[in-house]
């Protein structure tokens, strides 16, 4: 019978759970637990332990998914009998397991998970309990996930009940279990409980993921509890979990709402380092802060200019980190930048933050390693040798993208116009590197006499590299551009899966400084060169802030920035200009 537990009772239940989970990890318990599981779980063969005496049978299974924001990944792990057994035995064992009550329950629960069918999952659970089916971690995780995903909160009580059953069955939880439990707590609007669960989890040696912290962090922020929100933030830092925009925006909102200027400043700087360009909803929080009375209060009338300059040098440019400068009401609004990075609203000029050459070198190395994993390694090595012999180049062209842009069929003449344009612009007047898949070099439009001549001339000049059949040419042009520190001509926004593998700390910065985008008119291509300033939150030496939004992140529309300044001389100059216009 489901018991409605009050949060405090539940906390008591989970703390006893906690002591149990500590017990779980003691060697004494492991052997007991191993025996118990062995006697009931057909997946584990005694032979496995005999062969691997040192293996820890109940080592926590860490979820392998690297993505932290993805919805719960509860991918079933297929039962894995002894790999040295004959295949027929393995097949027979797997089949027997699939047809066992546990196997059938797993299949049915997985179906419920796919459909998001909580009522059916609960029915299956009740039936399994009444017939004493052994529930494994996976069964429990699917059930808890479904309960914690019930947006109307209908799964909360049952979720807690199932969690307690899991505890009493001594089934060892993992990250997904704790994260679901924390979500259950958040459905009860109990961020303190959600946070407790995360603390228990890490005390038990299970690393929380970013998603594990959401229920506690957002819960505290929504409640305006900045102290506890800060505690969660510190816990994340101690666990090496880096927040993303939603977490930072929540921290910004709670601190701005409470007028905590120092924390707003600190979080804005974290945002600068991690997020760089903000979404519209974050932009509203930022604008709200600068328009607030508390923001008018923070800062100082006079400051040490030398220290600010020193801060700028230390930080690599674009910020100083010395706190709010100036005093009084901020003037805040949306703005756009001139081509040279001058703000149209306040006249402040944005700076260009250089990339450390060492970082580029490291990135090229890891890119090469990744490409060798994903591509045929021998092919990629051949390309690297070719590049060493024929490079470096001033520019690399993603020829498939350029030749197909706004075209139904691949256009060699369009590609040629871009090749020539880039050559004219380059100092060395050397042809850019043209990367094109071998299929396009041989077939289709490549067969016409003119195009064949063109291709041959590129090849003779050592400017064309045809990537081998079956390859993904993205790896080739990207590696070439990074390795040569050259410009990269493509309208590909580089947001798909391959580029997501590259992370967000270096690649976006590299792309901003190296990508040349194109538009075409009857007159030919127009080259949109990388901006001479950095598209990142910038704090000026005079204390103004410029925050880029993600709006206008394409070649057609200029990007929108938030401009926040207390530069009174600027306002004076504007008003005096207005006055002189009036008198004139
Ligand atoms: Zn401005």
XYZ file of C-alpha atoms and ligand atoms in Angstrom:
585
model
C 0.000 0.000 0.000
C 1.501 3.340 -0.981
C 2.301 5.504 1.982
C 2.192 9.257 1.648
C 5.392 10.359 3.313
C 5.919 13.903 4.438
C 9.155 15.429 3.107
C 10.769 15.162 6.520
C 9.810 11.515 6.848
C 11.096 10.917 3.408
C 14.335 12.605 4.326
C 14.581 10.228 7.249
C 13.921 7.325 4.892
C 16.587 8.466 2.493
C 19.109 9.055 5.247
C 18.659 5.475 6.346
C 19.003 4.669 2.703
C 22.210 6.594 2.747
C 23.687 4.583 5.581
C 22.621 1.512 3.691
C 24.261 2.726 0.540
C 27.483 3.257 2.457
C 27.116 -0.280 3.710
C 26.658 -1.338 0.119
C 30.162 -0.237 -0.683
C 31.841 -2.023 2.172
C 33.671 -5.200 1.149
C 31.661 -7.157 3.687
C 28.448 -6.161 2.074
C 29.731 -6.772 -1.411
C 30.302 -10.426 -0.804
C 26.914 -10.798 0.803
C 25.345 -8.822 -1.970
C 27.199 -10.796 -4.593
C 25.911 -14.069 -3.210
C 22.430 -12.744 -2.991
C 22.439 -11.435 -6.515
C 24.113 -14.513 -7.885
C 21.445 -16.731 -6.517
C 18.719 -14.743 -8.155
C 20.153 -13.052 -11.183
C 20.530 -15.267 -14.233
C 22.729 -12.644 -15.881
C 25.658 -13.232 -13.636
C 27.499 -16.467 -13.955
C 29.677 -17.822 -11.179
C 32.262 -18.556 -13.793
C 32.698 -14.835 -14.360
C 33.911 -14.350 -10.824
C 36.065 -17.415 -10.899
C 37.831 -16.085 -13.964
C 38.150 -12.517 -12.748
C 38.779 -12.812 -9.046
C 39.768 -9.165 -8.813
C 36.744 -7.838 -10.629
C 34.283 -5.995 -8.519
C 30.958 -7.453 -9.483
C 28.968 -4.534 -8.206
C 31.092 -1.724 -9.320
C 28.836 1.195 -9.911
C 27.823 1.339 -13.514
C 28.426 4.869 -14.635
C 26.162 6.026 -17.421
C 28.309 6.318 -20.472
C 26.487 9.136 -22.182
C 28.750 12.176 -22.266
C 25.954 14.609 -22.853
C 24.696 15.995 -19.638
C 21.713 17.922 -20.805
C 20.182 15.133 -22.831
C 17.053 13.632 -21.425
C 17.685 10.671 -19.242
C 19.538 8.061 -21.152
C 18.334 4.796 -19.861
C 19.711 2.730 -22.653
C 19.256 -0.905 -21.897
C 22.473 -2.776 -21.555
C 22.004 -6.148 -23.072
C 22.809 -9.023 -20.768
C 26.369 -9.979 -21.325
C 27.228 -13.577 -20.613
C 30.768 -14.884 -20.560
C 32.266 -13.837 -23.913
C 34.488 -16.917 -24.006
C 31.502 -19.260 -24.010
C 30.546 -20.788 -27.383
C 28.229 -18.470 -29.355
C 25.385 -20.964 -29.245
C 25.543 -21.007 -25.433
C 25.574 -17.213 -25.321
C 22.587 -17.044 -27.647
C 20.688 -19.625 -25.625
C 21.405 -17.785 -22.385
C 20.334 -14.459 -23.828
C 17.147 -15.992 -25.175
C 16.363 -17.627 -21.846
C 16.901 -14.309 -20.097
C 14.762 -12.381 -22.561
C 11.929 -14.805 -21.953
C 12.289 -14.785 -18.177
C 9.837 -12.648 -16.162
C 12.673 -10.142 -15.590
C 13.475 -10.000 -19.273
C 9.856 -9.556 -20.280
C 9.347 -6.870 -17.674
C 12.383 -5.030 -18.945
C 11.113 -5.110 -22.507
C 7.657 -3.882 -21.471
C 9.038 -1.127 -19.252
C 11.329 0.048 -22.022
C 8.275 0.329 -24.258
C 6.545 2.419 -21.581
C 9.629 4.609 -21.345
C 9.577 5.213 -25.079
C 5.878 6.097 -25.015
C 6.065 7.973 -21.730
C 3.313 5.689 -20.429
C 3.438 6.006 -16.648
C 0.097 4.281 -15.800
C 1.064 1.150 -17.723
C 4.537 1.126 -16.154
C 2.986 1.321 -12.683
C 0.585 -1.487 -13.540
C 3.536 -3.636 -14.665
C 5.376 -2.733 -11.484
C 2.483 -3.710 -9.237
C 2.067 -6.999 -11.098
C 5.797 -7.713 -10.823
C 5.809 -7.026 -7.089
C 2.788 -9.229 -6.478
C 4.435 -12.100 -8.355
C 7.828 -11.493 -6.723
C 9.711 -10.734 -9.917
C 13.237 -9.571 -9.120
C 13.567 -5.955 -10.072
C 17.005 -4.828 -11.203
C 18.576 -1.385 -11.307
C 17.399 -0.918 -14.852
C 13.779 -1.746 -13.998
C 13.877 0.698 -11.111
C 15.527 3.423 -13.137
C 12.917 3.250 -15.872
C 10.139 3.395 -13.292
C 11.708 6.294 -11.407
C 12.393 8.139 -14.615
C 8.758 7.843 -15.681
C 7.469 8.890 -12.242
C 9.785 11.894 -12.155
C 8.773 12.900 -15.672
C 5.082 13.151 -14.852
C 4.568 16.857 -15.307
C 1.297 16.883 -13.387
C 3.138 15.366 -10.435
C 0.918 12.286 -10.453
C 3.957 10.031 -10.246
C 5.485 11.626 -7.167
C 4.071 9.459 -4.406
C 4.462 6.266 -6.366
C 7.986 7.326 -7.279
C 8.947 7.709 -3.636
C 7.313 4.389 -2.861
C 9.300 2.678 -5.620
C 12.492 4.338 -4.441
C 11.866 2.960 -0.944
C 11.236 -0.505 -2.337
C 14.500 -0.284 -4.212
C 16.226 0.656 -0.983
C 14.724 -2.229 0.927
C 15.648 -4.583 -1.914
C 19.225 -3.315 -1.563
C 19.502 -2.567 -5.261
C 22.504 -0.342 -5.742
C 21.537 3.033 -7.236
C 23.479 4.909 -9.894
C 23.528 8.477 -11.178
C 20.271 8.071 -13.096
C 18.548 6.780 -9.948
C 19.607 9.756 -7.854
C 18.828 12.230 -10.587
C 15.307 10.836 -10.928
C 14.880 10.949 -7.160
C 16.011 14.577 -7.151
C 13.449 15.300 -9.855
C 10.769 13.691 -7.714
C 11.800 16.043 -4.919
C 11.550 19.004 -7.237
C 8.045 17.955 -8.260
C 7.242 18.261 -4.561
C 8.830 21.723 -4.610
C 11.433 20.523 -2.144
C 14.806 21.705 -3.462
C 16.396 20.991 -0.060
C 15.559 17.312 -0.463
C 16.791 17.368 -4.059
C 20.075 18.836 -2.843
C 20.293 16.267 -0.028
C 20.024 13.499 -2.574
C 22.861 14.950 -4.627
C 25.032 15.228 -1.532
C 24.280 11.598 -0.675
C 25.053 10.600 -4.180
C 28.479 12.179 -4.237
C 29.212 10.974 -0.704
C 28.540 7.482 -2.040
C 31.167 8.037 -4.720
C 28.806 8.533 -7.626
C 29.637 11.599 -9.696
C 26.643 13.875 -10.196
C 26.062 15.160 -13.705
C 24.871 18.617 -14.652
C 21.326 17.251 -14.928
C 21.537 15.961 -11.353
C 21.846 19.515 -10.020
C 18.947 21.022 -11.948
C 16.153 20.152 -9.485
C 17.982 21.647 -6.507
C 19.460 24.659 -8.280
C 16.348 25.751 -10.177
C 14.216 25.013 -7.116
C 16.267 27.320 -4.888
C 16.514 29.996 -7.566
C 12.762 29.943 -8.175
C 12.215 30.325 -4.437
C 14.600 33.310 -4.326
C 16.863 31.358 -1.960
C 20.201 32.741 -3.142
C 22.143 31.301 -0.201
C 21.236 27.736 -1.003
C 21.527 28.380 -4.721
C 25.069 29.480 -4.010
C 25.668 26.299 -2.006
C 24.569 24.232 -4.989
C 26.844 26.272 -7.255
C 29.788 25.563 -4.944
C 28.929 21.866 -4.803
C 28.917 21.757 -8.580
C 32.323 23.403 -8.703
C 33.701 20.944 -6.164
C 32.373 18.062 -8.277
C 33.866 19.520 -11.441
C 30.466 20.070 -13.020
C 30.374 23.159 -15.234
C 27.059 25.000 -15.462
C 25.575 25.972 -18.789
C 23.413 28.906 -19.781
C 20.164 27.829 -18.032
C 21.945 27.323 -14.702
C 23.881 30.582 -14.969
C 20.775 32.493 -16.049
C 18.926 31.144 -12.998
C 21.785 32.244 -10.723
C 21.833 35.630 -12.395
C 18.083 36.029 -11.955
C 18.019 35.136 -8.267
C 20.959 37.415 -7.441
C 19.711 40.294 -9.582
C 16.267 39.942 -8.018
C 17.756 40.261 -4.552
C 19.995 43.167 -5.533
C 23.198 41.241 -4.859
C 25.561 43.191 -7.063
C 28.752 41.295 -6.236
C 27.199 37.970 -7.140
C 25.647 39.365 -10.304
C 29.110 40.580 -11.268
C 30.661 37.200 -10.514
C 27.998 35.252 -12.426
C 28.186 37.640 -15.394
C 31.866 36.873 -15.608
C 31.204 33.124 -15.468
C 28.704 33.692 -18.255
C 31.369 35.531 -20.249
C 33.727 32.593 -19.928
C 31.252 29.791 -20.518
C 28.311 31.049 -22.542
C 29.786 34.005 -24.467
C 26.550 34.846 -26.354
C 23.259 34.849 -24.528
C 19.761 33.774 -25.496
C 16.901 36.226 -25.496
C 15.557 35.124 -22.122
C 18.971 35.586 -20.496
C 19.281 38.955 -22.223
C 16.067 40.053 -20.499
C 17.482 39.088 -17.101
C 20.633 41.079 -17.834
C 18.665 44.116 -18.991
C 16.464 43.824 -15.908
C 19.535 43.950 -13.715
C 21.062 47.020 -15.355
C 17.737 48.814 -15.133
C 17.323 48.060 -11.430
C 17.841 50.389 -8.489
C 20.374 48.003 -6.996
C 22.482 48.254 -10.149
C 22.516 52.037 -9.847
C 23.931 51.640 -6.333
C 26.819 49.300 -7.100
C 30.254 50.513 -8.103
C 32.646 53.299 -7.283
C 33.099 56.864 -8.458
C 36.847 56.574 -8.625
C 39.051 53.614 -9.189
C 42.642 52.582 -9.744
C 43.106 52.887 -13.497
C 46.421 51.059 -13.310
C 44.879 48.037 -11.659
C 42.080 47.933 -14.214
C 44.610 48.016 -17.050
C 46.601 45.305 -15.328
C 43.432 43.211 -15.055
C 42.806 43.611 -18.769
C 46.305 42.423 -19.637
C 46.101 39.479 -17.245
C 42.707 38.418 -18.539
C 43.755 38.464 -22.183
C 41.569 41.449 -23.112
C 37.881 42.278 -23.154
C 37.447 42.341 -19.365
C 39.230 43.415 -16.192
C 37.373 41.710 -13.335
C 37.944 44.608 -10.899
C 34.274 45.014 -10.005
C 31.582 47.473 -11.064
C 33.093 50.786 -12.115
C 31.236 54.104 -11.989
C 28.166 55.033 -10.048
C 24.562 55.932 -10.748
C 21.834 54.898 -13.147
C 22.849 52.766 -16.089
C 21.762 53.515 -19.601
C 20.825 50.144 -21.087
C 19.483 49.189 -24.490
C 19.957 47.034 -27.564
C 22.570 47.966 -30.084
C 24.455 46.802 -33.165
C 28.136 47.023 -33.986
C 29.790 48.816 -36.884
C 32.064 46.628 -38.984
C 35.060 47.689 -36.941
C 33.325 46.856 -33.647
C 32.212 50.347 -32.641
C 28.945 50.292 -30.715
C 26.326 52.348 -32.549
C 24.682 53.246 -29.289
C 27.531 54.392 -27.040
C 30.550 54.646 -29.344
C 32.654 52.243 -27.294
C 34.932 50.103 -29.430
C 34.937 46.366 -28.810
C 38.234 44.559 -28.636
C 39.578 41.511 -30.379
C 40.682 38.784 -28.025
C 43.513 36.772 -29.487
C 43.680 33.028 -29.435
C 46.754 31.573 -27.810
C 48.750 29.806 -30.583
C 49.415 26.936 -28.173
C 45.685 26.382 -27.830
C 45.389 26.158 -31.606
C 48.201 23.658 -31.722
C 46.570 21.486 -29.080
C 43.267 21.732 -30.857
C 44.821 20.629 -34.144
C 46.282 17.628 -32.348
C 43.019 16.543 -30.791
C 41.221 17.175 -34.072
C 43.679 14.893 -35.813
C 43.176 12.181 -33.186
C 39.390 12.439 -33.511
C 39.520 12.363 -37.312
C 41.728 9.269 -37.217
C 39.113 7.577 -35.035
C 36.160 8.557 -37.163
C 37.711 8.271 -40.605
C 39.804 5.547 -42.196
C 43.014 6.264 -40.330
C 45.362 5.467 -43.221
C 43.431 7.844 -45.498
C 43.666 10.659 -43.012
C 47.393 10.113 -42.477
C 47.933 10.295 -46.238
C 46.100 13.616 -46.224
C 48.215 14.994 -43.381
C 51.391 14.108 -45.265
C 49.998 15.700 -48.394
C 49.192 18.845 -46.442
C 52.709 18.989 -45.005
C 54.147 18.809 -48.525
C 51.728 21.226 -50.230
C 50.803 23.632 -47.450
C 50.489 25.942 -45.762
C 47.556 27.735 -47.358
C 46.079 31.140 -46.575
C 42.582 29.785 -46.953
C 40.765 26.468 -47.147
C 37.551 26.055 -49.105
C 34.761 23.679 -48.157
C 34.147 23.185 -51.852
C 31.001 21.061 -51.554
C 29.314 23.785 -49.545
C 30.502 26.584 -51.828
C 29.666 24.770 -55.070
C 26.186 23.846 -53.924
C 25.244 27.083 -52.179
C 21.955 28.311 -53.705
C 22.465 25.859 -56.589
C 20.489 22.849 -57.583
C 23.511 21.179 -59.186
C 27.082 21.502 -58.127
C 28.491 24.643 -59.761
C 32.194 24.620 -60.608
C 31.962 28.173 -61.914
C 30.593 29.390 -58.586
C 33.375 27.527 -56.803
C 35.910 28.994 -59.218
C 34.724 32.550 -58.560
C 35.289 31.988 -54.843
C 38.688 30.373 -55.407
C 39.804 33.350 -57.495
C 38.353 35.868 -55.081
C 40.207 34.333 -52.158
C 43.407 34.183 -54.173
C 43.191 37.887 -54.980
C 42.671 38.744 -51.342
C 45.550 36.669 -50.071
C 48.929 38.252 -49.595
C 50.841 35.385 -51.170
C 48.462 35.247 -54.170
C 48.593 31.489 -53.705
C 45.537 29.430 -54.580
C 43.455 28.444 -51.572
C 43.183 24.763 -50.703
C 40.104 23.223 -52.302
C 38.761 20.202 -50.445
C 36.254 18.208 -52.441
C 34.946 14.682 -52.205
C 36.370 12.388 -54.899
C 32.856 11.618 -56.133
C 32.388 15.270 -57.098
C 35.828 15.490 -58.674
C 35.028 12.613 -61.007
C 31.301 12.421 -61.614
C 28.423 14.673 -62.683
C 29.294 18.269 -63.631
C 32.995 17.408 -63.285
C 32.791 15.578 -66.608
C 32.329 18.598 -68.876
C 35.529 19.587 -70.747
C 35.715 23.046 -69.135
C 35.315 21.720 -65.641
C 37.773 18.940 -66.292
C 40.350 21.541 -67.360
C 39.654 23.604 -64.246
C 40.011 20.595 -61.945
C 43.242 19.594 -63.659
C 44.726 23.067 -63.243
C 43.878 23.078 -59.533
C 45.355 19.653 -59.137
C 48.582 20.622 -60.937
C 48.982 23.643 -58.667
C 48.701 21.404 -55.629
C 45.535 23.224 -54.539
C 42.978 20.434 -54.837
C 42.581 17.544 -52.459
C 39.971 14.946 -53.341
C 38.854 13.146 -50.199
C 38.567 9.370 -50.629
C 35.306 7.475 -51.193
C 33.411 6.930 -47.967
C 35.103 9.840 -46.206
C 33.458 12.767 -44.497
C 35.218 15.756 -46.045
C 34.300 17.954 -43.044
C 37.197 16.434 -41.111
C 39.581 17.256 -43.931
C 38.765 20.916 -44.497
C 38.434 21.632 -40.799
C 41.754 20.005 -39.956
C 43.494 21.752 -42.844
C 42.224 25.183 -41.781
C 43.127 24.700 -38.118
C 46.513 23.227 -38.943
C 47.412 25.998 -41.427
C 45.843 28.655 -39.155
C 44.111 29.804 -42.289
C 40.743 31.206 -43.162
C 37.976 28.700 -43.826
C 35.444 29.501 -46.521
C 32.086 27.866 -45.863
C 28.517 28.810 -45.148
C 28.156 25.681 -43.050
C 27.349 26.934 -39.559
C 29.204 23.922 -38.164
C 26.611 23.003 -35.607
C 25.911 19.378 -36.425
C 27.033 16.280 -34.612
C 30.636 16.274 -35.817
C 31.231 19.808 -34.569
C 29.540 19.155 -31.279
C 32.252 16.580 -30.630
C 34.705 19.454 -30.585
C 33.322 21.017 -27.435
C 32.435 24.591 -26.686
C 35.558 25.967 -25.087
C 37.825 26.464 -28.082
C 36.027 25.667 -31.315
C 33.457 28.515 -31.256
C 36.249 31.018 -30.687
C 38.312 29.551 -33.483
C 35.336 29.550 -35.858
C 34.516 33.179 -35.108
C 38.021 34.236 -36.073
C 38.513 32.054 -39.153
C 35.228 31.478 -40.936
C 34.586 33.438 -44.125
C 30.947 33.366 -45.191
C 29.565 34.091 -48.609
C 26.646 35.732 -50.307
C 26.241 35.735 -54.057
C 24.796 38.304 -56.402
C 24.971 38.789 -60.173
C 28.261 40.576 -59.615
C 29.722 37.473 -58.007
C 30.539 36.434 -54.473
C 30.727 38.784 -51.514
C 33.099 37.651 -48.803
C 32.029 38.210 -45.206
C 35.285 38.185 -43.336
C 35.609 37.316 -39.632
C 34.850 40.377 -37.484
C 37.889 42.321 -36.197
C 36.404 42.158 -32.682
C 35.363 39.268 -30.452
C 31.727 38.266 -30.142
C 31.782 37.657 -26.429
C 30.556 39.502 -23.353
C 32.915 42.458 -22.966
C 33.639 44.661 -19.988
C 35.399 47.887 -20.912
C 38.078 49.702 -18.978
C 35.544 52.431 -18.320
C 33.066 49.969 -16.791
C 30.606 49.599 -19.699
C 29.246 46.191 -20.640
C 28.426 44.787 -24.059
C 26.634 41.477 -24.161
C 26.112 39.722 -27.489
C 22.851 37.887 -27.988
C 22.407 34.956 -30.317
C 19.914 37.016 -32.335
C 21.214 37.845 -35.778
C 23.741 35.045 -35.876
C 23.901 34.936 -39.675
C 25.273 36.916 -42.571
C 22.056 38.731 -43.463
C 21.100 40.307 -40.135
C 23.462 42.166 -37.826
C 23.844 40.715 -34.371
C 21.990 42.365 -31.501
C 24.003 43.390 -28.456
C 22.991 44.671 -25.064
C 24.784 47.922 -24.362
C 24.961 48.999 -20.715
C 26.930 52.104 -19.884
C 27.262 54.811 -17.267
C 29.461 56.861 -19.498
C 28.021 60.260 -18.644
C 30.424 62.160 -20.879
C 28.916 60.274 -23.804
C 25.444 61.262 -22.786
C 26.616 64.833 -22.387
C 28.121 64.817 -25.843
C 24.885 63.422 -27.247
C 22.782 66.064 -25.544
C 25.137 68.880 -26.523
C 24.925 67.647 -30.109
C 21.165 67.777 -29.863
C 21.385 71.300 -28.462
C 23.653 72.507 -31.251
C 21.301 70.980 -33.812
C 18.412 72.864 -32.247
C 20.205 76.211 -32.293
C 21.296 75.652 -35.842
Zn 27.429 50.462 -26.400
